Amino acid sequence: MAYEELSKEVSYALRHAPWEYELEMDDEGWVSLEQLRAAFSATPKWRQLEVNEFIDMVNMAEKKRHEIHDNKIRALYGHSNSIHKIAQEERIPPNVLYHGTAKRFLEKIKIEGLLPRSRQYVHLSVDTETATLVGKRRDNEPRILKINAKEAYDQGVKFYYGNDNVWLVDSIDAKYIDDS
Ligand code: HQG
C-alpha cells in the first residue's frame, strides 16, 4: 500500500476539499471512515481500499497529520480557509513557540504579525527543529521566529492544540514575535 500517497490525498480531502469527495464533515472536522473509503474507492486508484488501510496509514505515519476515533477520521491541522472553520481544542501553550518562514516574508510579518493566509490558523512549532523543517518548504535558509506564546496567552490570545509538535492560533501580533 502506498501510504504516503494515500495520506496526501486524505489530507487534501479533509483539509481542502471535502465537497469534492461529498464528505459530511462535522464542526470539529470529523468524517466517517466508511464514507471516506466509499468516496476514495470510486476512483480506479483506490478501488480496493479498505477502512483498515486508513488506520494503518495513521499508525505508521512519521508525522501525526490525522487522527481516528470511533470510526471517524479528521485532519489535526492545515485546514484551508475555504471550508467551514474547524473548532479546535483550546489549551495553555508552552512559554515559547517557533515559526519557520521564508526570508522574503519577514518584512511584512514584522508589520502585520503572523496571519493564517490561505489556512484557518497560523501554525506554530514546539521546537526550532520542527520550525526549520516547516520553513524549508519555502526557503533553503529559513528564518526561525520565536513567539512569546505564554505572554500572548496571558493577554487573551487563544491557543489551540494541533499535535505534539504543532500549535494553532488565529493570528499573532508582531509584538509577540522575537526575531533577535
Ligand atoms: C507566511 C505543513 C507574509 C508564513 C507544515 C508561511 C506546517 C506571512 C506562509 C503546516 C504572513 C503560509 C503549515 C504575513 C504568515 N506576511 N507572509 N503577514 N503571515 N506568513 O503553508 O506554517 O506537512 O499556510 O510564515 O509542516 O508554512 O502539510 O503555513 O510561510 O505544520 O502536514 O505565510 O503545513 O504541514 O504558509 O505550514 P502555510 P506553514 P504538512
Coordinates of N, CA, C and O and ligand atoms in Angstrom, one line a residue:
M1 N 0.8 -1.2 0.0 CA 0.0 0.0 0.0 C 0.9 1.3 0.0 O 1.8 1.3 0.8
A2 N 0.5 2.2 -0.8 CA 1.3 3.5 -0.9 C 0.7 4.4 0.1 O -0.1 5.3 -0.2
Y3 N 1.2 4.2 1.4 CA 0.6 5.0 2.5 C 0.8 6.5 2.3 O 0.0 7.3 2.7
E4 N 2.0 6.9 1.8 CA 2.3 8.3 1.7 C 1.4 9.0 0.7 O 0.9 10.1 1.0
E5 N 1.2 8.3 -0.4 CA 0.3 8.8 -1.4 C -1.1 8.9 -0.9 O -1.9 9.9 -1.1
L6 N -1.5 7.9 -0.1 CA -2.9 7.9 0.4 C -3.0 9.0 1.4 O -4.0 9.7 1.4
S7 N -2.0 9.2 2.3 CA -2.0 10.3 3.3 C -2.2 11.6 2.6 O -2.9 12.5 3.1
K8 N -1.4 11.8 1.5 CA -1.5 13.1 0.8 C -2.9 13.4 0.3 O -3.5 14.5 0.4
E9 N -3.6 12.3 -0.3 CA -4.9 12.6 -0.8 C -5.9 12.7 0.4 O -6.9 13.5 0.2
V10 N -5.7 12.0 1.5 CA -6.6 12.2 2.6 C -6.5 13.6 3.1 O -7.5 14.2 3.4
S11 N -5.2 14.1 3.2 CA -5.0 15.5 3.7 C -5.7 16.4 2.8 O -6.4 17.4 3.2
Y12 N -5.6 16.2 1.5 CA -6.3 17.1 0.5 C -7.8 17.1 0.8 O -8.4 18.2 0.9
A13 N -8.4 15.9 0.9 CA -9.8 15.8 1.0 C -10.3 16.4 2.4 O -11.2 17.2 2.4
L14 N -9.5 16.1 3.4 CA -10.0 16.6 4.8 C -9.7 18.0 5.1 O -10.3 18.7 5.8
R15 N -8.5 18.5 4.5 CA -8.1 19.9 4.8 C -8.7 20.9 3.8 O -9.0 22.0 4.2
H16 N -8.9 20.5 2.5 CA -9.2 21.5 1.5 C -10.5 21.3 0.7 O -11.0 22.2 0.2
A17 N -10.9 20.0 0.5 CA -11.9 19.8 -0.5 C -12.9 18.7 -0.1 O -13.2 17.8 -0.9
P18 N -13.5 18.8 1.1 CA -14.5 17.7 1.5 C -15.6 17.6 0.5 O -16.1 16.5 0.3
W19 N -16.0 18.7 -0.1 CA -17.2 18.7 -1.0 C -16.8 17.9 -2.3 O -17.7 17.2 -2.9
E20 N -15.6 17.9 -2.7 CA -15.1 17.2 -3.9 C -15.4 15.7 -3.7 O -15.6 15.0 -4.7
Y21 N -15.3 15.3 -2.5 CA -15.5 13.8 -2.2 C -16.9 13.6 -1.6 O -17.1 12.5 -1.1
E22 N -17.7 14.6 -1.5 CA -19.0 14.5 -1.0 C -19.0 14.0 0.5 O -19.8 13.1 0.9
L23 N -18.1 14.6 1.3 CA -18.0 14.1 2.7 C -18.8 15.0 3.6 O -18.8 16.2 3.4
E24 N -19.5 14.4 4.5 CA -20.1 15.2 5.6 C -19.2 15.4 6.7 O -18.8 14.4 7.4
M25 N -18.8 16.6 6.9 CA -17.8 16.9 8.0 C -18.4 17.7 9.1 O -19.2 18.6 8.9
D26 N -18.2 17.2 10.4 CA -18.8 17.9 11.5 C -17.9 19.2 11.9 O -16.9 19.4 11.2
D27 N -18.4 19.9 12.9 CA -17.7 21.2 13.3 C -16.3 21.0 13.7 O -15.5 21.9 13.7
E28 N -15.9 19.8 14.1 CA -14.6 19.5 14.6 C -13.8 18.8 13.5 O -12.6 18.3 13.8
G29 N -14.3 18.7 12.3 CA -13.6 18.2 11.2 C -13.6 16.7 11.0 O -12.9 16.1 10.2
W30 N -14.5 16.0 11.8 CA -14.6 14.5 11.7 C -15.4 14.1 10.5 O -16.4 14.7 10.2
V31 N -15.0 13.0 9.9 CA -15.7 12.4 8.8 C -15.7 10.9 9.0 O -14.8 10.3 9.6
S32 N -16.8 10.3 8.6 CA -16.9 8.8 8.8 C -15.9 8.1 7.9 O -15.7 8.4 6.7
L33 N -15.2 7.1 8.5 CA -14.2 6.4 7.8 C -14.8 5.6 6.6 O -14.2 5.5 5.5
E34 N -16.0 5.1 6.8 CA -16.7 4.3 5.8 C -17.1 5.3 4.6 O -16.9 4.9 3.5
Q35 N -17.5 6.5 5.0 CA -17.8 7.4 3.9 C -16.5 7.8 3.1 O -16.6 7.9 1.9
L36 N -15.4 8.0 3.8 CA -14.2 8.3 3.1 C -13.7 7.2 2.2 O -13.3 7.4 1.1
R37 N -13.9 6.0 2.8 CA -13.5 4.8 1.9 C -14.4 4.7 0.7 O -13.8 4.5 -0.4
A38 N -15.7 4.9 0.9 CA -16.6 4.8 -0.3 C -16.2 5.9 -1.3 O -16.2 5.6 -2.5
A39 N -15.9 7.1 -0.9 CA -15.5 8.2 -1.8 C -14.2 7.8 -2.5 O -14.1 8.0 -3.8
F40 N -13.2 7.4 -1.8 CA -11.9 7.0 -2.4 C -12.1 5.9 -3.4 O -11.5 5.9 -4.5
S41 N -12.9 4.9 -3.0 CA -12.9 3.7 -3.9 C -13.7 3.9 -5.1 O -13.8 3.1 -6.0
A42 N -14.3 5.1 -5.3 CA -15.0 5.5 -6.5 C -14.0 5.7 -7.6 O -14.3 5.8 -8.8
T43 N -12.7 6.0 -7.3 CA -11.7 6.2 -8.3 C -10.9 4.9 -8.5 O -10.6 4.2 -7.5
P44 N -10.4 4.7 -9.7 CA -9.7 3.4 -10.0 C -8.5 3.1 -9.1 O -8.3 2.0 -8.7
K45 N -7.8 4.2 -8.8 CA -6.6 4.1 -8.0 C -6.8 3.4 -6.6 O -6.0 2.6 -6.1
W46 N -8.0 3.8 -6.0 CA -8.2 3.3 -4.6 C -9.4 2.3 -4.6 O -10.0 2.1 -3.6
R47 N -9.7 1.7 -5.7 CA -10.9 0.8 -5.8 C -10.9 -0.3 -4.7 O -12.0 -0.5 -4.2
Q48 N -9.7 -0.8 -4.4 CA -9.7 -2.0 -3.5 C -9.5 -1.5 -2.0 O -9.3 -2.3 -1.1
L49 N -9.5 -0.2 -1.8 CA -9.2 0.3 -0.5 C -10.1 -0.2 0.6 O -11.3 -0.2 0.4
E50 N -9.5 -0.5 1.8 CA -10.3 -1.0 2.9 C -10.1 0.0 4.1 O -9.1 0.6 4.2
V51 N -11.1 0.1 4.9 CA -11.1 1.0 6.1 C -9.8 0.8 6.9 O -9.2 1.7 7.4
N52 N -9.4 -0.5 7.1 CA -8.2 -0.8 7.9 C -7.0 -0.1 7.3 O -6.0 0.2 8.1
E53 N -6.9 0.2 6.1 CA -5.8 0.8 5.5 C -5.6 2.3 5.9 O -4.5 2.8 6.0
F54 N -6.7 3.0 6.2 CA -6.6 4.3 6.8 C -6.0 4.2 8.2 O -5.3 5.0 8.6
I55 N -6.5 3.2 8.9 CA -6.0 3.0 10.3 C -4.5 2.7 10.2 O -3.7 3.3 11.0
D56 N -4.0 1.8 9.4 CA -2.6 1.6 9.2 C -1.8 2.8 8.8 O -0.7 3.1 9.3
M57 N -2.4 3.6 7.9 CA -1.8 4.8 7.4 C -1.5 5.7 8.6 O -0.4 6.3 8.8
V58 N -2.5 5.9 9.4 CA -2.3 6.8 10.6 C -1.3 6.3 11.6 O -0.4 7.0 12.1
N59 N -1.4 5.0 11.8 CA -0.5 4.4 12.8 C 1.0 4.4 12.4 O 1.9 4.5 13.2
M60 N 1.2 4.3 11.1 CA 2.6 4.2 10.5 C 3.2 5.5 10.2 O 4.4 5.6 10.0
A61 N 2.4 6.6 10.2 CA 2.9 7.9 9.7 C 3.9 8.5 10.7 O 3.8 8.4 11.9
E62 N 5.0 9.0 10.1 CA 6.0 9.7 10.9 C 5.5 11.0 11.5 O 5.8 11.3 12.7
K63 N 4.7 11.7 10.7 CA 4.2 13.0 11.1 C 2.7 12.8 11.4 O 2.0 12.2 10.6
K64 N 2.3 13.2 12.6 CA 0.9 13.0 13.0 C -0.1 14.0 12.4 O -0.3 15.1 13.0
R65 N -0.6 13.8 11.2 CA -1.4 14.7 10.5 C -2.9 14.4 10.7 O -3.7 15.3 10.5
H66 N -3.2 13.2 11.0 CA -4.6 12.7 11.1 C -4.8 12.0 12.4 O -3.9 11.4 12.9
E67 N -6.1 11.9 12.9 CA -6.4 11.0 14.0 C -7.7 10.3 13.7 O -8.6 10.8 12.9
I68 N -7.8 9.1 14.3 CA -9.0 8.3 14.1 C -9.6 7.9 15.4 O -8.9 7.6 16.4
H69 N -10.9 8.0 15.5 CA -11.6 7.8 16.8 C -13.1 7.4 16.5 O -13.7 8.1 15.6
D70 N -13.6 6.4 17.1 CA -15.0 6.0 16.9 C -15.4 5.9 15.4 O -16.4 6.5 15.0
N71 N -14.6 5.2 14.6 CA -14.9 5.0 13.2 C -14.9 6.3 12.4 O -15.6 6.4 11.4
K72 N -14.3 7.4 13.0 CA -14.2 8.6 12.2 C -12.8 9.1 12.1 O -11.9 8.7 12.9
I73 N -12.5 9.9 11.1 CA -11.1 10.4 10.9 C -11.2 11.9 10.7 O -12.2 12.4 10.3
R74 N -10.1 12.6 11.2 CA -10.0 14.0 10.9 C -8.6 14.4 10.7 O -7.7 13.8 11.2
A75 N -8.4 15.6 10.0 CA -7.1 16.2 9.9 C -6.9 17.0 11.2 O -7.8 17.6 11.7
L76 N -5.7 17.0 11.8 CA -5.4 17.7 13.0 C -5.1 19.1 12.8 O -5.2 19.9 13.7
Y77 N -4.7 19.5 11.6 CA -4.4 20.9 11.4 C -4.3 21.1 9.8 O -4.5 20.1 9.1
G78 N -4.0 22.3 9.4 CA -3.8 22.6 8.0 C -5.0 22.9 7.2 O -4.9 23.2 6.0
H79 N -6.2 23.0 7.8 CA -7.4 23.2 7.0 C -7.4 24.6 6.3 O -6.9 25.6 6.8
S80 N -7.9 24.5 5.1 CA -8.0 25.7 4.2 C -9.1 26.6 4.7 O -10.1 26.2 5.2
N81 N -8.9 27.9 4.5 CA -10.0 28.9 4.9 C -11.1 28.9 3.9 O -12.1 29.6 4.1
S82 N -11.1 28.0 2.9 CA -12.3 27.9 2.0 C -13.3 26.9 2.5 O -14.3 26.7 1.9
I83 N -13.0 26.2 3.6 CA -14.0 25.3 4.2 C -14.5 25.9 5.5 O -13.8 26.8 6.0
H84 N -15.6 25.3 6.0 CA -16.1 25.9 7.3 C -15.0 25.8 8.4 O -14.3 24.8 8.4
K85 N -15.0 26.8 9.3 CA -13.9 26.9 10.3 C -14.0 25.7 11.3 O -15.1 25.5 11.9
I86 N -13.0 25.0 11.4 CA -12.9 23.8 12.3 C -12.7 24.3 13.7 O -11.7 25.1 14.0
A87 N -13.5 23.8 14.6 CA -13.3 24.2 16.0 C -12.2 23.4 16.6 O -12.1 22.2 16.5
Q88 N -11.2 24.1 17.2 CA -10.0 23.4 17.7 C -10.0 23.4 19.2 O -10.7 24.3 19.8
E89 N -9.3 22.6 19.8 CA -9.2 22.4 21.3 C -8.3 23.5 21.9 O -7.1 23.5 21.7
E90 N -8.9 24.4 22.7 CA -8.1 25.5 23.4 C -7.3 24.9 24.5 O -7.8 24.0 25.3
R91 N -6.0 25.3 24.6 CA -5.1 24.8 25.7 C -4.1 25.9 26.0 O -3.9 26.8 25.2
I92 N -3.5 25.8 27.2 CA -2.5 26.8 27.6 C -1.2 26.4 26.8 O -0.8 25.2 26.9
P93 N -0.6 27.3 26.1 CA 0.6 27.0 25.3 C 1.8 26.9 26.2 O 1.8 27.4 27.3
P94 N 2.9 26.3 25.6 CA 4.2 26.5 26.3 C 4.6 27.9 26.3 O 4.1 28.8 25.6
N95 N 5.6 28.3 27.1 CA 6.1 29.7 27.2 C 6.5 30.2 25.8 O 6.2 31.4 25.5
V96 N 7.2 29.4 25.1 CA 7.7 29.8 23.8 C 7.3 28.8 22.7 O 7.4 27.6 22.9
L97 N 6.9 29.4 21.5 CA 6.7 28.5 20.4 C 7.6 29.1 19.2 O 8.1 30.2 19.4
Y98 N 7.7 28.4 18.1 CA 8.5 28.9 17.0 C 7.7 28.9 15.7 O 6.8 28.1 15.5
H99 N 8.2 29.7 14.7 CA 7.5 29.7 13.4 C 8.7 29.8 12.4 O 9.4 30.8 12.4
G100 N 8.7 28.8 11.5 CA 9.7 28.8 10.5 C 9.2 29.4 9.2 O 8.1 29.0 8.7
T101 N 9.8 30.4 8.7 CA 9.3 31.1 7.5 C 10.4 31.5 6.5 O 11.6 31.3 6.8
A102 N 10.0 32.0 5.4 CA 11.0 32.4 4.3 C 11.4 33.8 4.6 O 10.6 34.7 5.1
K103 N 12.7 34.1 4.3 CA 13.3 35.4 4.5 C 12.4 36.5 3.8 O 12.2 37.6 4.4
R104 N 11.9 36.2 2.6 CA 11.2 37.2 1.9 C 9.9 37.6 2.5 O 9.3 38.7 2.2
F105 N 9.4 36.9 3.5 CA 8.1 37.3 4.2 C 8.4 38.2 5.4 O 7.4 38.7 6.0
L106 N 9.6 38.2 5.9 CA 9.9 38.8 7.2 C 9.4 40.3 7.3 O 8.9 40.6 8.3
E107 N 9.7 41.1 6.3 CA 9.4 42.5 6.4 C 7.9 42.7 6.7 O 7.5 43.4 7.6
K108 N 7.1 41.9 5.9 CA 5.6 42.0 6.1 C 5.2 41.5 7.5 O 4.3 42.1 8.1
I109 N 5.8 40.4 7.9 CA 5.4 39.8 9.1 C 5.7 40.8 10.3 O 5.0 40.9 11.3
K110 N 6.9 41.5 10.2 CA 7.2 42.4 11.2 C 6.2 43.5 11.4 O 6.0 44.1 12.5
I111 N 5.5 43.8 10.3 CA 4.5 44.9 10.4 C 3.1 44.3 10.7 O 2.5 44.8 11.6
E112 N 2.7 43.3 10.0 CA 1.4 42.7 10.2 C 1.2 41.6 11.2 O 0.1 41.3 11.6
G113 N 2.4 41.1 11.7 CA 2.3 39.9 12.5 C 2.1 38.7 11.6 O 2.2 38.8 10.4
L114 N 1.8 37.5 12.3 CA 1.6 36.3 11.5 C 0.1 36.1 11.2 O -0.7 36.2 12.1
L115 N -0.2 36.0 10.0 CA -1.6 35.8 9.5 C -1.8 34.4 8.9 O -0.8 33.8 8.4
P116 N -3.0 33.8 9.0 CA -3.2 32.5 8.5 C -3.1 32.3 7.0 O -3.0 31.2 6.5
R117 N -3.2 33.4 6.3 CA -3.1 33.4 4.8 C -4.2 32.4 4.3 O -5.4 32.6 4.6
S118 N -3.9 31.4 3.5 CA -4.9 30.6 2.9 C -5.4 29.5 3.9 O -6.3 28.7 3.5
R119 N -4.9 29.4 5.1 CA -5.4 28.4 6.0 C -6.3 29.0 7.1 O -6.5 30.2 7.1
Q120 N -6.8 28.2 8.0 CA -7.7 28.7 9.0 C -7.0 29.3 10.2 O -7.5 30.1 10.9
Y121 N -5.8 28.7 10.4 CA -5.0 29.1 11.6 C -3.5 29.3 11.2 O -3.0 28.7 10.2
V122 N -2.8 30.1 12.0 CA -1.4 30.2 11.9 C -0.8 29.0 12.6 O -1.3 28.6 13.7
H123 N 0.2 28.3 12.0 CA 0.8 27.1 12.6 C 2.1 27.4 13.3 O 3.0 28.1 12.6
L124 N 2.2 27.0 14.5 CA 3.4 27.3 15.3 C 4.0 25.9 15.7 O 3.3 24.9 15.8
S125 N 5.4 25.9 15.8 CA 6.1 24.7 16.1 C 6.6 24.7 17.6 O 6.9 25.7 18.1
V126 N 6.7 23.5 18.2 CA 7.2 23.4 19.6 C 8.7 23.6 19.7 O 9.2 23.9 20.8
D127 N 9.4 23.3 18.6 CA 10.9 23.5 18.8 C 11.5 24.0 17.4 O 10.8 24.1 16.4
T128 N 12.7 24.4 17.5 CA 13.4 25.0 16.3 C 13.6 24.0 15.2 O 13.6 24.4 14.1
E129 N 13.8 22.7 15.6 CA 14.0 21.7 14.6 C 12.7 21.6 13.7 O 12.8 21.6 12.5
T130 N 11.6 21.5 14.4 CA 10.3 21.4 13.6 C 10.1 22.7 12.8 O 9.7 22.6 11.6
A131 N 10.3 23.8 13.4 CA 10.1 25.1 12.7 C 11.0 25.2 11.4 O 10.6 25.7 10.4
T132 N 12.3 24.6 11.6 CA 13.2 24.7 10.4 C 12.7 23.8 9.3 O 12.7 24.2 8.1
L133 N 12.1 22.6 9.6 CA 11.6 21.8 8.6 C 10.4 22.5 7.9 O 10.2 22.4 6.6
V134 N 9.5 23.1 8.7 CA 8.4 23.8 8.1 C 8.9 25.0 7.2 O 8.4 25.1 6.0
G135 N 9.9 25.7 7.7 CA 10.4 26.9 6.9 C 11.1 26.5 5.6 O 11.0 27.2 4.6
K136 N 11.7 25.3 5.7 CA 12.5 24.8 4.5 C 11.6 24.5 3.3 O 12.1 24.4 2.2
R137 N 10.3 24.3 3.5 CA 9.3 24.1 2.4 C 9.3 25.4 1.5 O 8.9 25.3 0.4
R138 N 9.7 26.5 2.1 CA 9.6 27.8 1.3 C 11.0 28.5 1.1 O 11.0 29.5 0.4
D139 N 12.0 28.1 1.8 CA 13.3 28.8 1.8 C 14.4 27.8 2.3 O 14.2 27.2 3.3
N140 N 15.5 27.7 1.5 CA 16.5 26.8 1.9 C 17.2 27.2 3.2 O 17.7 26.4 3.9
E141 N 17.2 28.5 3.5 CA 17.7 29.0 4.7 C 16.6 29.8 5.4 O 16.6 31.0 5.5
P142 N 15.7 29.1 6.0 CA 14.5 29.7 6.6 C 14.9 30.5 7.8 O 15.9 30.3 8.5
R143 N 14.1 31.5 8.2 CA 14.2 32.3 9.4 C 13.3 31.6 10.5 O 12.1 31.3 10.2
I144 N 13.8 31.5 11.7 CA 13.0 30.9 12.8 C 12.6 32.1 13.7 O 13.5 32.7 14.3
L145 N 11.3 32.3 13.8 CA 10.8 33.4 14.7 C 10.4 32.8 16.0 O 9.8 31.7 16.1
K146 N 10.8 33.4 17.1 CA 10.5 33.0 18.4 C 9.2 33.7 18.9 O 9.1 34.9 18.8
I147 N 8.2 33.0 19.3 CA 6.9 33.6 19.6 C 6.7 33.5 21.1 O 6.8 32.4 21.7
N148 N 6.5 34.6 21.8 CA 6.3 34.6 23.2 C 4.8 34.2 23.5 O 3.9 35.1 23.7
A149 N 4.6 32.9 23.4 CA 3.3 32.4 23.4 C 2.5 32.6 24.7 O 1.4 33.0 24.8
K150 N 3.2 32.3 25.8 CA 2.6 32.4 27.1 C 2.2 33.9 27.4 O 1.1 34.1 27.9
E151 N 3.0 34.8 27.0 CA 2.7 36.2 27.2 C 1.5 36.6 26.4 O 0.6 37.3 26.9
A152 N 1.4 36.1 25.1 CA 0.2 36.3 24.3 C -1.0 35.7 25.0 O -2.1 36.4 25.0
Y153 N -0.9 34.5 25.4 CA -2.0 33.8 26.1 C -2.5 34.6 27.3 O -3.7 34.8 27.5
D154 N -1.5 35.1 28.1 CA -1.9 35.8 29.3 C -2.6 37.1 29.0 O -3.3 37.7 29.8
Q155 N -2.4 37.6 27.7 CA -3.0 38.8 27.3 C -4.3 38.5 26.5 O -4.8 39.4 25.8
G156 N -4.8 37.3 26.5 CA -6.1 37.0 25.9 C -6.0 36.3 24.5 O -7.1 36.0 24.0
V157 N -4.9 36.0 24.0 CA -4.8 35.3 22.7 C -5.1 33.8 22.9 O -4.5 33.2 23.8
K158 N -6.0 33.2 22.1 CA -6.4 31.8 22.3 C -5.4 30.9 21.5 O -5.1 31.2 20.3
F159 N -5.0 29.9 22.2 CA -4.1 28.9 21.5 C -4.8 27.6 21.4 O -5.6 27.2 22.3
Y160 N -4.6 26.8 20.3 CA -5.2 25.6 20.1 C -4.2 24.5 19.9 O -3.2 24.7 19.2
Y161 N -4.5 23.3 20.4 CA -3.5 22.2 20.3 C -3.8 21.4 19.0 O -4.9 21.1 18.6
G162 N -2.7 21.3 18.2 CA -2.8 20.5 16.9 C -2.3 19.1 17.1 O -3.1 18.1 17.1
N163 N -1.0 18.9 17.4 CA -0.5 17.6 17.8 C 0.7 18.0 18.7 O 0.9 19.1 19.0
D164 N 1.6 17.0 19.0 CA 2.7 17.2 19.9 C 3.7 18.3 19.4 O 4.4 18.8 20.2
N165 N 3.7 18.5 18.1 CA 4.6 19.4 17.5 C 4.0 20.7 17.0 O 4.7 21.7 16.8
V166 N 2.7 20.7 16.8 CA 2.0 21.8 16.2 C 1.0 22.5 17.1 O 0.1 21.8 17.6
W167 N 1.1 23.8 17.2 CA 0.0 24.6 17.9 C -0.6 25.5 16.8 O 0.1 25.9 15.9
L168 N -1.9 25.9 17.1 CA -2.6 26.8 16.2 C -3.0 28.0 16.9 O -3.3 28.0 18.1
V169 N -3.1 29.1 16.1 CA -3.6 30.4 16.7 C -4.2 31.1 15.6 O -3.9 30.9 14.4
D170 N -5.2 32.0 15.9 CA -5.9 32.7 14.8 C -5.0 33.7 14.1 O -5.0 33.9 12.9
S171 N -4.1 34.4 14.9 CA -3.1 35.3 14.3 C -2.1 35.6 15.5 O -2.5 35.3 16.7
I172 N -1.0 36.2 15.2 CA 0.0 36.6 16.2 C 0.4 38.0 15.9 O 1.0 38.3 14.8
D173 N 0.1 38.9 16.8 CA 0.5 40.3 16.7 C 2.1 40.4 16.7 O 2.7 39.6 17.4
A174 N 2.6 41.3 15.9 CA 4.1 41.5 15.8 C 4.7 41.7 17.2 O 5.9 41.3 17.4
K175 N 4.0 42.2 18.1 CA 4.6 42.5 19.4 C 5.0 41.2 20.2 O 5.8 41.3 21.1
Y176 N 4.5 40.1 19.8 CA 4.8 38.8 20.5 C 5.9 38.0 19.7 O 6.3 36.9 20.1
I177 N 6.4 38.6 18.6 CA 7.4 38.0 17.8 C 8.8 38.5 18.2 O 9.0 39.7 18.2
D178 N 9.7 37.6 18.5 CA 11.1 38.0 18.9 C 12.0 37.4 17.9 O 12.3 36.2 17.9
D179 N 12.5 38.2 17.0 CA 13.4 37.7 15.9 C 14.8 38.1 16.1 O 15.6 38.1 15.1
S180 N 15.2 38.4 17.3 CA 16.6 38.9 17.6 C 17.5 37.7 17.5 O 17.1 36.6 17.7
Ligands
HQG1 C1 3.7 33.2 5.9 C2 2.8 21.7 6.9 C3 3.7 37.4 4.8 C4 4.0 32.1 6.9 C5 3.8 22.3 7.8 C6 4.1 30.9 5.9 C7 3.0 23.1 8.9 C8 3.2 35.6 6.1 C9 3.1 31.2 4.8 C10 1.7 23.4 8.1 C11 2.5 36.5 7.0 C12 1.9 30.4 4.9 C13 1.6 24.9 7.9 C14 2.5 37.8 6.7 C15 2.4 34.4 7.7 N1 3.1 38.3 5.6 N2 3.8 36.1 5.0 N3 1.8 38.7 7.5 N4 2.0 35.7 8.0 N5 3.1 34.4 6.6 O1 1.8 26.6 4.3 O2 3.1 27.5 8.7 O3 3.4 18.7 6.0 O4 -0.1 28.1 5.1 O5 5.3 32.4 7.5 O6 4.7 21.4 8.4 O7 4.3 27.2 6.4 O8 1.3 19.7 5.3 O9 1.8 27.7 6.6 O10 5.4 30.8 5.3 O11 2.8 22.4 10.0 O12 1.3 18.3 7.3 O13 2.7 32.6 5.0 O14 1.8 22.7 6.9 O15 2.3 20.5 7.4 O16 2.2 29.1 4.6 O17 2.7 25.4 7.3 P1 1.3 27.8 5.1 P2 3.1 27.0 7.3 P3 2.1 19.2 6.4

